[in-house]
C-alpha cells in the first residue's frame, strides 16, 4: 500500500512541474513585456524600462528566471497582484472558501440526485422511467450552464420571487468572516435569519453548477449498474434468495460505485471551470470570478497564480481519487 | 435437402458497410432526431442570407425590445422579438448557427488533424517522444478546459479566431490519447506485421495501414467534439473572451442579456435554447454513432 502510494505520488510530480512551466511561460508569451504592460499606454523611457526590468529580474536568462519562479512557488510566494498590490496567494485564499462552499454544495446536489437516478434507471432498464432519466441527463449534459443560470434566475428569482438574484448574503446582515464558509459563519453568529439568507443564496448557484456533474454521474452510475447486474455474483445472490433490495443496494451498487467515484473525482475540474461561469452569473465572490476579472484587467501575476493553484488542486484531487481507488479495489494496487 | 438448396445465394453476402451502419444507427431514435436537427442547422447556416428575414446587424430604432409575435405588442415582422438595440433576434440566431457550426468545423478539423498526427506518431514510434507528448497532454488535461482556454485568450487577446484556437488546443489531448490507444492495440496485429514484411515504410504504416483501422472511435469523438466546441465557444463569447459584439454569436448574444433578465425574457431565452438544441443534437448523434460503430455495443 505504501509503495503504491509513493508510486502514484511520483507520477504526479512531472505534471506539477509541467504546470509551473506553463504558467511561467504565460508571462513570456504575452505580446510586449511585463514592464511595458505595467507602464500601460503612457509608455516608459528606455532607462527606466531597463531599471524596472532588472528590478523584476526579467533581464536574467530564462532558466534562471524559471528557477527563481519555482523556488518562490515552493515558498508560497506567487507574486503580487498588479492591481491590488496584495500577494496573490492571500487574495486566492480569501476568496477560495466561497468557491469551495459552492462546489461542495453543487457536488452534494449532483450525487444526491444523480446516484439514485442512475441506479433506478439501470435497474429498470428500457422502461419509460429509464428513457426519461437518460433524456433528461443528456439534456443536462448538453446544457450551456451560463444560460441555465439565467433561466433559473428568471423563473425562481424574478417570476416566483423565491430566491435572491445574486451574492452570498443579504445586505441586511454583516458577518465577520471566520471560516470563510458562509453557512458555518452565519450559523455561529447570533444574527437571526442570517443562516436562512445564506442558504437561500446558495441554492440556485449550487443547482446550476451541479447540473453537468449530476448528468454525468447519473449516466455513469446507470452504465456501471448495467455492467455489474450481469455479473455472476449478482445471479448467485439472487439465487440465494436475497431480496431485490439487498441484491441491488449491497451486492450490485457497492461494486458499481468504483467507476462512479473516479467520475466524481474527475468532475472537480468541471466544477472549477463551471465556477467561473456560475460565479459570474450570480455575482458570487469566489476565485472563478476573480480569475475572469484578472484576465479582464490583464493582471498577469493573479492569472498565473490562480491557474497554478487550481491546476495543482486538480492534480492532487486526481491523485487522491487514484489512491482511494486503490484502497477500494485491491486489484488495482497490485497490477501496473 | 431440397429446402436448403433453395436458399438464394445473395443472402450469404454481407450487407454493404454503410447499409449495416444505418441499420444500427437508425435503431436509436434519439440519434436520428439529432441527425435531422444537425441537417436543419447546416441548411440554416448555409442559406442564412436567404432565410433570415432581416440583416443580423440592422437596428430598428422604433422596435426596441419588442416581444415575440404571440405576445401583446409583438408583430409578425419580428417573430422572436428584438433585442435592446432593435435587432431581429430570429435573424441573429440564424446567422449565429453559421458561426457556431463554423467554430465546430474548424475546431474539430484542427484538433483532429493535430491529434491524429501526434497520436499515430507517438503510438508508432514510442520511446522518449511518446512520453514527452503524453506528459504534455496530461498537463493540458490537468487544467479545466474553460480555464485553459481563458488563459490562452488572455495571452492572444479576445477574438473569435483566438477562441477557436484555444478550444482546439484544449480538446487536443482527447484525440491524441484516443488515436494512440487505438494504434497501440492495432500495432501488433497480423495484418500490420504482414504489411511490414511486405516492406511498407513508416509513413505508409502509420497513415495507410494503421490509421484507417483506428477511425471508428475518432469519428465518434469528433462528433461529440462539435458539441464541446460549440458550448465552449459560446461560454467564451458569454464571458466576453470570444466573438465580440456586434457579431451574432449565440454566447455573445447572451452576454449583455443579463441586464434584461427582469424585463425581456425573450432576449435571454432564445439564444440559449439555440445552443442547447444544437449541442444536444450533436451529443445524440454522437451517442448513436458510438452504438453503431462500436462492435462491442452491437446487440
Short mmCIF file of C-alpha atoms in Angstrom, two decimals, chain A:
data_model
loop_
_atom_site.label_atom_id
_atom_site.label_comp_id
_atom_site.label_asym_id
_atom_site.label_seq_id
_atom_site.Cartn_x
_atom_site.Cartn_y
_atom_site.Cartn_z
CA UNK A 1 0.00 0.00 0.00
CA UNK A 2 2.76 2.43 0.97
CA UNK A 3 4.63 1.54 -2.18
CA UNK A 4 1.51 2.12 -4.24
CA UNK A 5 1.05 5.48 -2.59
CA UNK A 6 4.58 6.64 -3.36
CA UNK A 7 4.47 5.38 -6.93
CA UNK A 8 1.36 7.43 -7.55
CA UNK A 9 2.85 10.41 -5.81
CA UNK A 10 5.92 10.46 -8.04
CA UNK A 11 3.70 10.18 -11.06
CA UNK A 12 2.19 13.50 -10.05
CA UNK A 13 5.46 15.37 -9.84
CA UNK A 14 6.15 15.80 -13.60
CA UNK A 15 2.62 17.07 -14.09
CA UNK A 16 3.16 19.70 -11.43
CA UNK A 17 6.48 20.80 -12.98
CA UNK A 18 4.74 20.95 -16.35
CA UNK A 19 2.05 23.21 -14.97
CA UNK A 20 4.62 25.56 -13.44
CA UNK A 21 6.39 25.68 -16.82
CA UNK A 22 3.08 26.55 -18.43
CA UNK A 23 2.22 29.33 -16.00
CA UNK A 24 5.80 30.58 -16.14
CA UNK A 25 5.75 30.82 -19.92
CA UNK A 26 2.37 32.55 -19.79
CA UNK A 27 4.01 35.80 -18.76
CA UNK A 28 6.62 35.48 -21.50
CA UNK A 29 4.18 34.73 -24.27
CA UNK A 30 2.15 37.90 -23.98
CA UNK A 31 2.94 40.47 -26.64
CA UNK A 32 5.24 43.14 -25.22
CA UNK A 33 6.87 42.55 -21.84
CA UNK A 34 5.67 42.81 -18.27
CA UNK A 35 7.24 46.24 -17.80
CA UNK A 36 5.51 47.77 -20.81
CA UNK A 37 2.34 46.18 -19.61
CA UNK A 38 2.57 47.88 -16.24
CA UNK A 39 3.50 51.18 -17.79
CA UNK A 40 0.36 50.97 -19.88
CA UNK A 41 -0.42 53.33 -22.73
CA UNK A 42 1.66 56.16 -21.35
CA UNK A 43 4.86 54.45 -22.39
CA UNK A 44 8.10 54.44 -20.48
CA UNK A 45 11.57 55.82 -21.18
CA UNK A 46 14.24 53.25 -22.05
CA UNK A 47 16.41 53.87 -18.98
CA UNK A 48 13.56 53.36 -16.54
CA UNK A 49 12.43 50.41 -18.65
CA UNK A 50 15.80 48.70 -18.17
CA UNK A 51 15.80 49.55 -14.47
CA UNK A 52 12.40 48.07 -13.90
CA UNK A 53 13.31 45.00 -15.90
CA UNK A 54 16.31 44.48 -13.62
CA UNK A 55 14.13 45.04 -10.55
CA UNK A 56 11.69 42.41 -11.66
CA UNK A 57 14.51 40.06 -12.59
CA UNK A 58 13.43 39.97 -16.22
CA UNK A 59 16.94 40.71 -17.52
CA UNK A 60 18.25 37.32 -16.38
CA UNK A 61 18.38 34.27 -18.65
CA UNK A 62 15.13 32.30 -18.86
CA UNK A 63 16.29 29.24 -16.94
CA UNK A 64 17.43 31.40 -14.03
CA UNK A 65 14.15 33.23 -14.08
CA UNK A 66 12.30 29.91 -14.04
CA UNK A 67 14.42 28.62 -11.21
CA UNK A 68 13.65 31.74 -9.22
CA UNK A 69 9.96 31.43 -10.05
CA UNK A 70 9.73 27.83 -8.91
CA UNK A 71 11.70 28.49 -5.69
CA UNK A 72 9.25 31.26 -4.89
CA UNK A 73 6.33 28.98 -5.68
CA UNK A 74 7.58 26.39 -3.20
CA UNK A 75 7.98 29.15 -0.62
CA UNK A 76 4.35 30.06 -1.23
CA UNK A 77 5.20 33.36 -2.92
CA UNK A 78 3.14 33.73 -6.07
CA UNK A 79 3.91 37.39 -6.61
CA UNK A 80 1.79 40.45 -6.05
CA UNK A 81 -1.28 41.49 -7.97
CA UNK A 82 -0.64 44.45 -10.30
CA UNK A 83 -3.99 45.92 -9.35
CA UNK A 84 -4.48 45.45 -5.62
CA UNK A 85 -0.75 45.11 -4.79
CA UNK A 86 -1.66 42.32 -2.40
CA UNK A 87 0.04 38.89 -2.50
CA UNK A 88 -1.74 36.63 -4.97
CA UNK A 89 -1.84 33.67 -2.59
CA UNK A 90 -3.53 35.78 0.06
CA UNK A 91 -6.16 37.01 -2.40
CA UNK A 92 -6.79 33.49 -3.57
CA UNK A 93 -7.14 32.12 -0.06
CA UNK A 94 -9.66 34.78 0.98
CA UNK A 95 -11.87 34.01 -1.99
CA UNK A 96 -11.39 30.26 -2.15
CA UNK A 97 -13.78 29.26 0.69
CA UNK A 98 -16.66 30.82 -1.26
CA UNK A 99 -15.84 28.70 -4.30
CA UNK A 100 -15.26 25.61 -2.19
CA UNK A 101 -18.57 26.06 -0.39
CA UNK A 102 -20.39 26.44 -3.69
CA UNK A 103 -18.60 23.48 -5.29
CA UNK A 104 -19.23 21.19 -2.33
CA UNK A 105 -22.92 22.03 -2.29
CA UNK A 106 -23.10 21.55 -6.06
CA UNK A 107 -21.41 18.17 -5.76
CA UNK A 108 -23.72 17.15 -2.93
CA UNK A 109 -26.70 18.06 -5.07
CA UNK A 110 -25.26 16.12 -8.01
CA UNK A 111 -24.52 12.95 -6.03
CA UNK A 112 -27.75 13.09 -4.04
CA UNK A 113 -29.87 13.12 -7.18
CA UNK A 114 -27.54 11.58 -9.76
CA UNK A 115 -26.72 8.39 -7.93
CA UNK A 116 -30.29 7.23 -7.17
CA UNK A 117 -31.43 8.28 -10.64
CA UNK A 118 -28.66 6.24 -12.22
CA UNK A 119 -29.32 3.20 -10.04
CA UNK A 120 -33.06 3.21 -10.74
CA UNK A 121 -32.51 3.76 -14.48
CA UNK A 122 -30.06 0.86 -14.53
CA UNK A 123 -32.33 -1.50 -12.63
CA UNK A 124 -35.41 -0.55 -14.63
CA UNK A 125 -33.59 -0.61 -17.95
CA UNK A 126 -35.74 0.02 -21.01
CA UNK A 127 -38.74 1.34 -19.09
CA UNK A 128 -40.17 4.82 -19.70
CA UNK A 129 -38.57 5.84 -16.42
CA UNK A 130 -35.13 4.88 -17.75
CA UNK A 131 -35.72 6.72 -21.02
CA UNK A 132 -36.86 9.84 -19.18
CA UNK A 133 -33.84 9.88 -16.89
CA UNK A 134 -31.46 9.32 -19.78
CA UNK A 135 -33.06 12.05 -21.90
CA UNK A 136 -33.04 14.49 -19.01
CA UNK A 137 -29.43 13.72 -18.16
CA UNK A 138 -28.28 14.07 -21.78
CA UNK A 139 -30.05 17.43 -21.85
CA UNK A 140 -28.30 18.40 -18.63
CA UNK A 141 -25.00 17.28 -20.10
CA UNK A 142 -25.57 19.50 -23.16
CA UNK A 143 -26.64 22.46 -21.08
CA UNK A 144 -24.90 25.80 -21.53
CA UNK A 145 -24.82 26.44 -17.79
CA UNK A 146 -24.48 30.20 -18.13
CA UNK A 147 -27.86 30.21 -19.85
CA UNK A 148 -29.28 27.68 -17.41
CA UNK A 149 -28.33 30.04 -14.59
CA UNK A 150 -30.08 32.93 -16.29
CA UNK A 151 -33.21 30.80 -16.76
CA UNK A 152 -33.18 29.79 -13.12
CA UNK A 153 -32.90 33.43 -12.05
CA UNK A 154 -35.67 34.32 -14.49
CA UNK A 155 -38.00 31.68 -13.07
CA UNK A 156 -37.21 31.33 -9.37
CA UNK A 157 -35.99 34.82 -8.53
CA UNK A 158 -37.87 37.11 -10.89
CA UNK A 159 -41.10 35.21 -11.62
CA UNK A 160 -41.64 33.35 -8.33
CA UNK A 161 -39.56 35.60 -6.10
CA UNK A 162 -38.39 32.64 -4.03
CA UNK A 163 -34.64 33.15 -4.04
CA UNK A 164 -32.35 36.16 -4.22
CA UNK A 165 -30.80 37.06 -7.57
CA UNK A 166 -27.14 37.30 -6.64
CA UNK A 167 -24.45 37.45 -3.97
CA UNK A 168 -23.80 35.29 -0.92
CA UNK A 169 -25.76 37.06 1.79
CA UNK A 170 -28.48 39.66 2.07
CA UNK A 171 -27.11 43.19 2.59
CA UNK A 172 -29.11 43.32 5.83
CA UNK A 173 -26.50 41.18 7.53
CA UNK A 174 -22.85 41.70 8.15
CA UNK A 175 -21.00 38.61 9.18
CA UNK A 176 -17.34 38.77 10.10
CA UNK A 177 -15.71 36.00 8.04
CA UNK A 178 -14.15 33.40 10.32
CA UNK A 179 -14.05 30.18 8.39
CA UNK A 180 -14.98 31.84 5.11
CA UNK A 181 -17.82 29.37 4.71
CA UNK A 182 -20.93 31.49 4.86
CA UNK A 183 -23.15 28.65 6.08
CA UNK A 184 -20.89 27.96 9.06
CA UNK A 185 -20.18 31.60 9.81
CA UNK A 186 -23.86 32.57 9.83
CA UNK A 187 -24.75 29.55 11.94
CA UNK A 188 -22.20 30.57 14.53
CA UNK A 189 -23.26 34.19 14.56
CA UNK A 190 -26.24 35.32 16.63
CA UNK A 191 -27.97 37.18 13.82
CA UNK A 192 -31.42 35.66 13.40
CA UNK A 193 -32.24 34.80 9.80
CA UNK A 194 -28.68 35.12 8.55
CA UNK A 195 -28.29 31.40 8.06
CA UNK A 196 -31.53 31.21 6.10
CA UNK A 197 -30.37 34.08 3.93
CA UNK A 198 -27.03 32.40 3.24
CA UNK A 199 -28.77 29.14 2.41
CA UNK A 200 -31.24 30.76 0.04
CA UNK A 201 -28.38 32.48 -1.77
CA UNK A 202 -26.63 29.16 -2.17
CA UNK A 203 -29.47 27.10 -3.65
CA UNK A 204 -29.65 28.37 -7.24
CA UNK A 205 -25.89 28.56 -7.88
CA UNK A 206 -25.45 25.05 -6.47
CA UNK A 207 -28.14 23.62 -8.72
CA UNK A 208 -26.69 25.38 -11.76
CA UNK A 209 -23.12 24.32 -11.04
CA UNK A 210 -24.22 20.79 -10.14
CA UNK A 211 -26.23 20.18 -13.30
CA UNK A 212 -23.46 18.81 -15.53
CA UNK A 213 -21.90 16.63 -12.77
CA UNK A 214 -25.42 15.37 -12.00
CA UNK A 215 -25.93 14.31 -15.60
CA UNK A 216 -22.50 12.69 -15.81
CA UNK A 217 -22.95 10.81 -12.51
CA UNK A 218 -26.41 9.56 -13.46
CA UNK A 219 -25.18 8.25 -16.83
CA UNK A 220 -22.09 6.67 -15.33
CA UNK A 221 -23.99 5.03 -12.49
CA UNK A 222 -26.52 3.60 -14.91
CA UNK A 223 -23.97 2.05 -17.25
CA UNK A 224 -21.90 0.80 -14.34
CA UNK A 225 -25.01 -0.79 -12.77
CA UNK A 226 -25.89 -2.46 -16.07
CA UNK A 227 -22.40 -3.90 -16.23
CA UNK A 228 -22.48 -5.22 -12.67
CA UNK A 229 -26.02 -6.63 -12.80
CA UNK A 230 -24.82 -9.05 -15.50
CA UNK A 231 -22.14 -10.47 -13.20
CA UNK A 232 -22.27 -13.99 -11.84
CA UNK A 233 -22.15 -12.90 -8.22
CA UNK A 234 -25.35 -10.93 -8.67
CA UNK A 235 -27.01 -14.02 -10.11
CA UNK A 236 -25.67 -16.03 -7.20
CA UNK A 237 -27.03 -13.50 -4.73
CA UNK A 238 -30.43 -13.70 -6.38
CA UNK A 239 -30.27 -17.49 -6.41
CA UNK A 240 -29.58 -17.45 -2.70
CA UNK A 241 -32.99 -15.89 -2.37
CA UNK A 242 -31.88 -12.45 -1.21
CA UNK A 243 -34.39 -9.68 -1.57
CA UNK A 244 -34.16 -7.44 -4.64
CA UNK A 245 -33.33 -4.53 -2.42
CA UNK A 246 -30.37 -6.29 -0.86
CA UNK A 247 -29.07 -7.59 -4.19
CA UNK A 248 -29.20 -4.15 -5.76
CA UNK A 249 -28.03 -1.99 -2.88
CA UNK A 250 -25.42 -4.27 -1.35
CA UNK A 251 -24.16 -6.67 -3.97
CA UNK A 252 -24.51 -4.61 -7.12
CA UNK A 253 -24.23 -0.98 -6.06
CA UNK A 254 -21.09 -1.35 -4.00
CA UNK A 255 -19.22 -2.77 -6.96
CA UNK A 256 -20.84 -0.37 -9.39
CA UNK A 257 -19.63 2.57 -7.31
CA UNK A 258 -15.95 2.14 -8.20
CA UNK A 259 -16.03 3.80 -11.63
CA UNK A 260 -18.55 6.31 -10.31
CA UNK A 261 -16.08 7.51 -7.69
CA UNK A 262 -13.49 8.15 -10.38
CA UNK A 263 -16.01 10.12 -12.35
CA UNK A 264 -16.92 12.15 -9.28
CA UNK A 265 -13.24 12.94 -8.79
CA UNK A 266 -12.84 13.93 -12.42
CA UNK A 267 -15.72 16.35 -12.04
CA UNK A 268 -13.57 18.60 -9.83
CA UNK A 269 -12.12 20.20 -12.92
CA UNK A 270 -15.57 20.59 -14.43
CA UNK A 271 -16.76 22.22 -11.22
CA UNK A 272 -13.89 24.69 -11.06
CA UNK A 273 -14.37 25.65 -14.71
CA UNK A 274 -18.11 25.86 -14.18
CA UNK A 275 -17.46 28.05 -11.16
CA UNK A 276 -16.10 30.73 -13.49
CA UNK A 277 -19.45 30.90 -15.29
CA UNK A 278 -21.68 30.34 -12.29
CA UNK A 279 -19.92 32.90 -10.14
CA UNK A 280 -20.12 35.45 -12.94
CA UNK A 281 -23.87 34.99 -13.32
CA UNK A 282 -24.68 35.04 -9.62
CA UNK A 283 -22.08 37.67 -8.65
CA UNK A 284 -20.61 35.07 -6.30
CA UNK A 285 -17.38 36.40 -4.77
CA UNK A 286 -15.18 33.36 -5.46
CA UNK A 287 -11.96 32.53 -7.29
CA UNK A 288 -13.66 31.85 -10.64
CA UNK A 289 -14.98 35.37 -10.90
CA UNK A 290 -11.67 36.70 -9.60
CA UNK A 291 -9.65 34.95 -12.32
CA UNK A 292 -12.01 36.18 -15.01
CA UNK A 293 -11.74 39.73 -13.70
CA UNK A 294 -7.96 39.38 -13.52
CA UNK A 295 -7.91 38.40 -17.19
CA UNK A 296 -10.05 41.41 -17.99
CA UNK A 297 -7.64 43.67 -16.06
CA UNK A 298 -4.58 41.95 -17.54
CA UNK A 299 -3.38 41.30 -14.00
CA UNK A 300 -0.88 38.62 -15.02
CA UNK A 301 0.51 37.60 -11.61
CA UNK A 302 -3.05 36.92 -10.47
CA UNK A 303 -3.85 34.90 -13.62
CA UNK A 304 -0.58 32.96 -13.30
CA UNK A 305 -1.10 32.24 -9.62
CA UNK A 306 -4.75 31.36 -9.98
CA UNK A 307 -4.13 28.90 -12.79
CA UNK A 308 -1.21 27.34 -10.95
CA UNK A 309 -3.17 26.79 -7.74
CA UNK A 310 -6.26 25.43 -9.48
CA UNK A 311 -4.24 23.07 -11.69
CA UNK A 312 -2.28 21.85 -8.66
CA UNK A 313 -5.52 21.30 -6.78
CA UNK A 314 -6.92 19.23 -9.63
CA UNK A 315 -3.74 17.20 -9.90
CA UNK A 316 -3.92 16.39 -6.20
CA UNK A 317 -7.62 15.61 -6.27
CA UNK A 318 -6.92 13.15 -9.10
CA UNK A 319 -4.10 11.68 -7.03
CA UNK A 320 -6.49 11.33 -4.11
CA UNK A 321 -9.04 9.59 -6.33
CA UNK A 322 -6.35 7.26 -7.63
CA UNK A 323 -5.32 6.31 -4.11
CA UNK A 324 -8.91 5.93 -2.96
CA UNK A 325 -9.47 3.71 -5.96
CA UNK A 326 -6.57 1.55 -4.85
CA UNK A 327 -7.98 1.30 -1.35
CA UNK A 328 -11.44 0.27 -2.57
CA UNK A 329 -10.23 -2.09 -5.23
CA UNK A 330 -7.13 -4.12 -4.23
CA UNK A 331 -6.75 -5.45 -7.78
CA UNK A 332 -5.57 -2.02 -8.91
CA UNK A 333 -2.92 -1.78 -6.20
CA UNK A 334 -1.06 -4.83 -7.38
CA UNK A 335 -1.21 -4.51 -11.14
CA UNK A 336 0.79 -1.98 -13.13
#
